[in-house]
Amino acid sequence: MQNAKTVRRVNVGLIGLGTVGGGTLQLLAQNSRLIADRASEIVVKRVCNLDIPYTEAKIAELGLTETTATSDYHDLVNDPEIDIVIELIGGIHPALEMVKAALSAGKSVVTANKDLVASHGAELFQLAAENKADFLFEASVAGGIPILKALKDSLAANNIVEIMGIVNGTTNYILSQMSHTGADFQPCLQRAQELGYAEANPTNDIEGFDAARKMAILASIAYNANITEDMVYVEGITKISKFDIDYAAQLGYVIKLVGLARPGADSETTAENSVEVCVYPLMIPLAHPLAAVNDVFNAVFVEGDALGQSMFYGRGAGSLPTASAVAGDVIAAARHILNGTKGGYGLRLFAQRQVLPIGECYNKFYIRLMVQDKPKVLAQIAEAFAASDISLDSVIQKRVMDSGLAEIVLITHQVKEANLQEAVERLHRLSCVDCVASLIRVKGE
Ligand code: HSE
């Protein structure tokens, strides 16, 4: 049994003192006694940040007498007393070089850097294993929500049937605002920028790239494979109009930007061990638990063959919520050091899996068309779908415009996406079709 009086202490180096770095330093200081009781004393020995006066002021503000500032990360990596390096600068370079240097020096690394893990994860897991170090990154997906540890450990006995995640707070805020106020995309984006949720250049969020990186990480863990962000099919939310939001509500759905990972559907071209990993706007039935996830909140809905359905909900960004995940990883790494199990617990991405091209995936679709308001138009549209072997669930004629065009909303049954694309090509060729205004996937049964 551990002697309660044994001094357990682990020294840490922190790189980056932005929103998450500042929150992590604060959390480790404010809950230091609790953390010492649960694991060990954790001392941030050095903070690496380019702005030294700011860093020193922050250290003084938190009353950290054992912490010094540096602008050179080598001061952390080369310090034999530092056991764990926390990387919180984000982006690929120089974060990649810093993390590699720390792992190569045998130090465990904790990061919140989704860009790095989603593109260089496998290489870093390997380097960590070679150096018997931990490489932990809970904060890289859905901020403070403990989903990676849940997938890796608590659900390790399950085949993962499906992961559906709302993993980007900015787009969830924008879509929630569109639903609640009836406003269109641009004013809601502007509001998100005014509130500091969306960045001045919002591309990574609104085009779905941020969510794609998180889905690559989730899918890699769930399916034991090296799935990188470039393998993830992505559509963002910029084409979603207030009309679609309104029709979705009338039909009993809400539109969310969803990341999806699941085993590939059966088809003649599908390998048994294939997976689908995608990010796109999805119409979710109002009764689904994800439909109630609003504003900047994130949630990851996981179905396991043993567990059944579960949902992990919380804040996907922000200083202390993200610091909560970072500090949790630091505590885990400290425990492994003190128990002599450091580096014994890394990810093994052993499976070879094909990520299915989007054309091979199956979904129901909502389609909004602008057409001539005259006889036989519906018959021609139905023929275009039938020619691509697509069966329609419902067809609703909505508004007739001043221009003389009519708006038609259709919902298909489950279709292979390649067939749907073929039908859309046929629609474009029909003279009675003015345009295909929207095409949105619908969550099936
Ligand atoms: N920009 C992200 C979001 C937060 O809006 O959820 C960091 O991953």
mmCIF file with all atom_site columns, N, CA and C in Angstrom, residues 15 58 65-66 101 238 278 314 415-416 427 444:
data_model
loop_
_atom_site.group_PDB
_atom_site.id
_atom_site.type_symbol
_atom_site.label_atom_id
_atom_site.label_alt_id
_atom_site.label_comp_id
_atom_site.label_asym_id
_atom_site.label_entity_id
_atom_site.label_seq_id
_atom_site.pdbx_PDB_ins_code
_atom_site.Cartn_x
_atom_site.Cartn_y
_atom_site.Cartn_z
_atom_site.occupancy
_atom_site.B_iso_or_equiv
_atom_site.pdbx_formal_charge
_atom_site.auth_seq_id
_atom_site.auth_comp_id
_atom_site.auth_asym_id
_atom_site.auth_atom_id
_atom_site.pdbx_PDB_model_num
ATOM 1  N N  . ILE A 1 15  ? 4.252   24.457 -23.014 1.00 0.00 ? 15  ILE A N  1
ATOM 2  C CA . ILE A 1 15  ? 4.571   25.285 -24.187 1.00 0.00 ? 15  ILE A CA 1
ATOM 3  C C  . ILE A 1 15  ? 3.279   25.926 -24.686 1.00 0.00 ? 15  ILE A C  1
ATOM 4  N N  . LYS A 1 58  ? 1.866   36.446 -15.610 1.00 0.00 ? 58  LYS A N  1
ATOM 5  C CA . LYS A 1 58  ? 0.867   35.384 -15.379 1.00 0.00 ? 58  LYS A CA 1
ATOM 6  C C  . LYS A 1 58  ? 1.335   34.451 -14.246 1.00 0.00 ? 58  LYS A C  1
ATOM 7  N N  . THR A 1 65  ? 5.743   30.035 -7.374  1.00 0.00 ? 65  THR A N  1
ATOM 8  C CA . THR A 1 65  ? 7.104   30.412 -6.997  1.00 0.00 ? 65  THR A CA 1
ATOM 9  C C  . THR A 1 65  ? 8.170   29.511 -7.629  1.00 0.00 ? 65  THR A C  1
ATOM 10 N N  . GLU A 1 66  ? 7.751   28.330 -8.102  1.00 0.00 ? 66  GLU A N  1
ATOM 11 C CA . GLU A 1 66  ? 8.762   27.393 -8.646  1.00 0.00 ? 66  GLU A CA 1
ATOM 12 C C  . GLU A 1 66  ? 8.797   27.410 -10.176 1.00 0.00 ? 66  GLU A C  1
ATOM 13 N N  . ALA A 1 101 ? 10.733  16.269 -30.405 1.00 0.00 ? 101 ALA A N  1
ATOM 14 C CA . ALA A 1 101 ? 11.925  16.436 -29.560 1.00 0.00 ? 101 ALA A CA 1
ATOM 15 C C  . ALA A 1 101 ? 11.632  15.952 -28.140 1.00 0.00 ? 101 ALA A C  1
ATOM 16 N N  . THR A 1 238 ? -22.084 26.352 -45.414 1.00 0.00 ? 238 THR A N  1
ATOM 17 C CA . THR A 1 238 ? -22.297 27.656 -46.061 1.00 0.00 ? 238 THR A CA 1
ATOM 18 C C  . THR A 1 238 ? -23.476 27.665 -47.033 1.00 0.00 ? 238 THR A C  1
ATOM 19 N N  . CYS A 1 278 ? -17.123 10.802 -42.395 1.00 0.00 ? 278 CYS A N  1
ATOM 20 C CA . CYS A 1 278 ? -17.628 11.964 -43.134 1.00 0.00 ? 278 CYS A CA 1
ATOM 21 C C  . CYS A 1 278 ? -18.013 13.087 -42.182 1.00 0.00 ? 278 CYS A C  1
ATOM 22 N N  . GLY A 1 314 ? -21.105 18.222 -23.672 1.00 0.00 ? 314 GLY A N  1
ATOM 23 C CA . GLY A 1 314 ? -20.414 19.240 -22.878 1.00 0.00 ? 314 GLY A CA 1
ATOM 24 C C  . GLY A 1 314 ? -19.824 20.338 -23.732 1.00 0.00 ? 314 GLY A C  1
ATOM 25 N N  . VAL A 1 415 ? -30.452 5.706  -50.376 1.00 0.00 ? 415 VAL A N  1
ATOM 26 C CA . VAL A 1 415 ? -29.921 5.505  -51.730 1.00 0.00 ? 415 VAL A CA 1
ATOM 27 C C  . VAL A 1 415 ? -28.399 5.484  -51.686 1.00 0.00 ? 415 VAL A C  1
ATOM 28 N N  . LYS A 1 416 ? -27.837 4.828  -52.677 1.00 0.00 ? 416 LYS A N  1
ATOM 29 C CA . LYS A 1 416 ? -26.383 4.889  -52.824 1.00 0.00 ? 416 LYS A CA 1
ATOM 30 C C  . LYS A 1 416 ? -26.060 6.277  -53.378 1.00 0.00 ? 416 LYS A C  1
ATOM 31 N N  . LEU A 1 427 ? -31.490 15.674 -63.489 1.00 0.00 ? 427 LEU A N  1
ATOM 32 C CA . LEU A 1 427 ? -32.369 16.816 -63.179 1.00 0.00 ? 427 LEU A CA 1
ATOM 33 C C  . LEU A 1 427 ? -31.840 18.084 -63.835 1.00 0.00 ? 427 LEU A C  1
ATOM 34 N N  . GLY A 1 444 ? -31.410 8.348  -41.384 1.00 0.00 ? 444 GLY A N  1
ATOM 35 C CA . GLY A 1 444 ? -32.396 7.288  -41.579 1.00 0.00 ? 444 GLY A CA 1
ATOM 36 C C  . GLY A 1 444 ? -32.729 6.593  -40.281 1.00 0.00 ? 444 GLY A C  1
#
